[in-house]
Short mmCIF file of C-alpha atoms in Angstrom, two decimals:
data_model
loop_
_atom_site.label_atom_id
_atom_site.label_comp_id
_atom_site.label_asym_id
_atom_site.label_seq_id
_atom_site.Cartn_x
_atom_site.Cartn_y
_atom_site.Cartn_z
CA MET A 24 237.65 156.59 12.81
CA LYS A 25 239.42 157.04 9.45
CA LYS A 26 242.84 156.95 11.13
CA THR A 27 241.97 153.79 13.07
CA LEU A 28 240.69 152.05 9.93
CA LEU A 29 243.78 153.06 7.97
CA LEU A 30 246.10 151.87 10.78
CA LEU A 31 244.32 148.49 10.93
CA LEU A 32 244.62 148.17 7.15
CA PHE A 33 248.38 148.82 7.25
CA ILE A 34 248.86 146.33 10.12
CA ALA A 35 246.88 143.65 8.26
CA ALA A 36 248.93 144.23 5.12
CA PHE A 37 252.18 144.02 7.09
CA PHE A 38 251.29 140.68 8.70
CA ASN A 39 249.97 139.38 5.38
CA SER A 40 253.29 140.19 3.74
CA LEU A 41 255.21 138.39 6.49
CA ALA A 42 253.04 135.28 6.19
CA GLN A 43 253.37 134.95 2.42
CA SER A 44 256.74 134.35 0.80
CA ASP A 45 255.70 133.48 -2.76
CA LYS A 46 254.36 136.78 -4.08
CA GLN A 47 252.34 136.81 -7.26
CA VAL A 48 252.45 140.61 -7.53
CA GLU A 49 255.37 142.66 -8.81
CA LYS A 50 257.65 144.19 -6.15
CA GLY A 51 257.19 147.58 -7.75
CA LEU A 52 255.77 149.22 -10.87
CA LEU A 53 256.50 152.79 -11.91
CA LYS A 54 253.81 153.97 -14.32
CA VAL A 55 253.21 157.13 -16.34
CA ASN A 56 249.56 158.06 -16.83
CA ALA A 57 248.48 159.66 -20.10
CA LEU A 58 244.75 160.32 -19.62
CA LEU A 59 245.36 162.69 -16.70
CA PRO A 60 249.07 163.59 -16.81
CA GLY A 61 250.72 162.05 -13.79
CA ALA A 62 252.66 159.17 -12.32
CA SER A 63 251.85 156.06 -10.29
CA TYR A 64 253.90 153.72 -8.15
CA GLU A 65 252.49 150.31 -7.23
CA LEU A 66 254.33 148.58 -4.38
CA GLY A 67 253.92 144.85 -3.78
CA ALA A 68 252.89 144.28 -0.16
CA GLY A 69 251.91 140.62 0.11
CA ARG A 70 251.18 137.56 -2.01
CA ASN A 71 248.22 139.20 -3.79
CA THR A 72 248.23 142.73 -2.30
CA THR A 73 249.71 146.06 -3.34
CA PHE A 74 249.76 149.70 -2.32
CA ASN A 75 249.21 152.08 -5.24
CA PHE A 76 250.12 155.78 -5.07
CA ASP A 77 249.16 158.32 -7.78
CA VAL A 78 249.79 162.01 -8.37
CA ALA A 79 248.13 163.76 -11.32
CA LEU A 80 247.34 167.14 -12.82
CA VAL A 81 243.55 167.48 -12.98
CA PRO A 82 241.93 170.14 -15.20
CA GLY A 83 238.81 171.91 -14.02
CA GLY A 84 236.64 174.70 -15.27
CA GLY A 85 233.41 176.60 -14.98
CA THR A 86 231.95 180.08 -14.92
CA ASP A 87 232.05 182.75 -12.26
CA TYR A 88 229.14 184.82 -10.92
CA TYR A 89 229.26 187.09 -13.99
CA GLY A 90 229.27 184.24 -16.53
CA ASN A 91 232.98 184.53 -17.38
CA SER A 92 234.73 181.26 -18.19
CA ARG A 93 237.38 180.12 -15.73
CA PHE A 94 239.97 177.35 -15.92
CA GLY A 95 242.24 175.76 -13.33
CA LEU A 96 244.85 173.01 -13.21
CA PHE A 97 244.77 171.22 -9.86
CA ILE A 98 246.91 168.62 -8.08
CA GLY A 99 245.16 165.34 -7.32
CA ALA A 100 246.58 162.48 -5.25
CA GLN A 101 245.39 158.93 -4.63
CA ALA A 102 246.46 156.10 -2.34
CA GLU A 103 244.87 152.68 -2.40
CA PHE A 104 245.33 149.22 -0.92
CA ARG A 105 244.55 146.53 -3.52
CA TYR A 106 243.76 142.84 -3.11
CA PHE A 107 244.02 140.95 -6.42
CA ALA A 108 241.32 138.29 -6.35
CA ASN A 109 241.77 136.29 -9.56
CA PHE A 110 245.50 135.61 -10.10
CA ASN A 111 245.16 131.83 -9.62
CA ARG A 112 242.21 131.63 -12.02
CA ARG A 113 244.10 133.67 -14.64
CA LEU A 114 247.17 131.42 -14.28
CA SER A 115 245.06 128.24 -14.57
CA LYS A 116 243.65 129.57 -17.88
CA GLY A 117 247.14 130.37 -19.17
CA LYS A 118 246.63 134.12 -18.95
CA ASN A 119 249.23 136.71 -18.01
CA ILE A 120 249.50 138.24 -14.51
CA GLU A 121 252.71 140.14 -15.27
CA GLY A 122 252.45 143.82 -14.43
CA ASN A 123 249.74 142.95 -11.88
CA SER A 124 247.22 142.13 -14.62
CA GLY A 125 244.13 141.07 -12.73
CA ASN A 126 240.88 142.03 -11.05
CA TYR A 127 241.05 143.57 -7.59
CA TRP A 128 239.16 145.00 -4.64
CA ALA A 129 240.57 148.18 -3.13
CA LEU A 130 240.23 150.69 -0.34
CA ASN A 131 240.73 153.91 -2.27
CA ASN A 132 241.50 157.44 -1.01
CA GLN A 133 241.53 160.41 -3.39
CA ILE A 134 242.12 164.07 -2.60
CA LEU A 135 241.90 167.13 -4.83
CA ILE A 136 243.46 170.38 -3.63
CA GLY A 137 241.13 173.38 -4.15
CA ASN A 138 243.66 176.04 -5.16
CA PRO A 139 244.82 175.76 -8.78
CA LEU A 140 248.47 175.58 -9.81
CA VAL A 141 247.55 177.50 -12.97
CA GLY A 142 244.41 179.45 -13.75
CA THR A 143 241.68 181.40 -12.01
CA TYR A 144 239.08 178.69 -11.32
CA TYR A 145 238.92 178.04 -7.58
CA LEU A 146 236.95 175.24 -5.95
CA ASP A 147 234.55 176.11 -3.12
CA ASN A 148 236.65 174.12 -0.64
CA THR A 149 240.40 173.94 -0.03
CA TYR A 150 240.20 170.16 -0.43
CA ASN A 151 237.82 167.48 -1.68
CA HIS A 152 238.42 163.96 -0.38
CA ILE A 153 236.77 160.68 -1.40
CA VAL A 154 237.13 157.37 0.44
CA ALA A 155 235.65 154.40 -1.43
CA ILE A 156 235.64 150.63 -1.68
CA THR A 157 236.23 149.88 -5.35
CA TYR A 158 236.34 146.95 -7.72
CA GLY A 159 238.92 147.30 -10.47
CA ILE A 160 240.36 145.67 -13.55
CA GLN A 161 243.99 146.26 -14.50
CA ARG A 162 245.77 144.89 -17.56
CA THR A 163 249.37 145.37 -18.65
CA ARG A 164 250.39 144.50 -22.21
CA PRO A 165 253.81 142.94 -23.01
CA LYS A 166 255.29 146.25 -24.28
CA GLY A 167 254.25 148.14 -21.15
CA PHE A 168 250.94 149.74 -22.17
CA TYR A 169 248.43 149.43 -19.34
CA TRP A 170 244.84 150.34 -18.60
CA ASN A 171 242.92 150.36 -15.36
CA VAL A 172 239.24 150.91 -14.55
CA SER A 173 237.82 150.94 -11.03
CA PHE A 174 234.48 151.96 -9.53
CA GLY A 175 232.56 151.71 -6.31
CA PRO A 176 230.58 153.40 -3.53
CA GLY A 177 232.21 155.84 -1.18
CA VAL A 178 231.98 158.95 0.95
CA ALA A 179 232.91 162.43 -0.31
CA ILE A 180 234.30 164.78 2.34
CA SER A 181 235.11 168.49 2.15
CA GLU A 182 235.36 171.34 4.65
CA SER A 183 231.68 172.12 4.36
CA ASP A 184 229.98 168.86 3.41
CA ALA A 185 230.05 165.07 3.53
CA GLY A 186 227.87 162.60 1.69
CA GLY A 187 227.61 159.52 -0.45
CA ALA A 188 229.51 159.31 -3.72
CA ILE A 189 230.28 156.94 -6.57
CA MET A 190 233.95 156.76 -7.50
CA ILE A 191 234.91 156.02 -11.10
CA ASP A 192 238.60 155.97 -11.96
CA VAL A 193 240.05 155.34 -15.45
CA LYS A 194 243.75 155.23 -16.26
CA LEU A 195 245.74 154.70 -19.46
CA GLY A 196 249.51 154.78 -19.61
CA TRP A 197 252.80 152.93 -19.70
CA VAL A 198 254.79 150.92 -17.19
CA VAL A 199 258.23 152.52 -17.39
CA LYS A 200 259.99 150.40 -14.73
CA LYS A 201 259.34 147.01 -13.17
CA ILE A 202 261.09 146.05 -9.94
CA ARG A 203 261.20 142.28 -9.53
#
């Protein structure tokens, strides 16, 4: 089911990009994230649509059975398809849409690998995956500083469990390269 939904999403984005020639989104944005150290690449797909890919180092910690503190540094990855819904309204009010500054709806996929790169804190599962429909706000300042907040309902999936989840994603960083 997930593969079919993802395939339909990619096909819709492809035909949308063929039908629209006057894109309002940037062709590409390379971003460095400061809140969770990592990098993002946002690829313009259609007039108001993008694909966003993130990789980050995610800290985690807790205690073991004996009460000893444990720490781990994990790899997290995210891929999302974004539809920016308010570009025309922002332009009519004289506001900036450069750097894909706008409000968007997204199909968001996040995965966290359970074995740490560094440390002795292991997650109960080898992976933790969240699929969510999110609403987000992204703003890019003229000197490249950007922030992004998104949230929405989703499904959390691991080897041993699946259930409802709320996704909240916050990013702060800098746009280091714009591809026009």
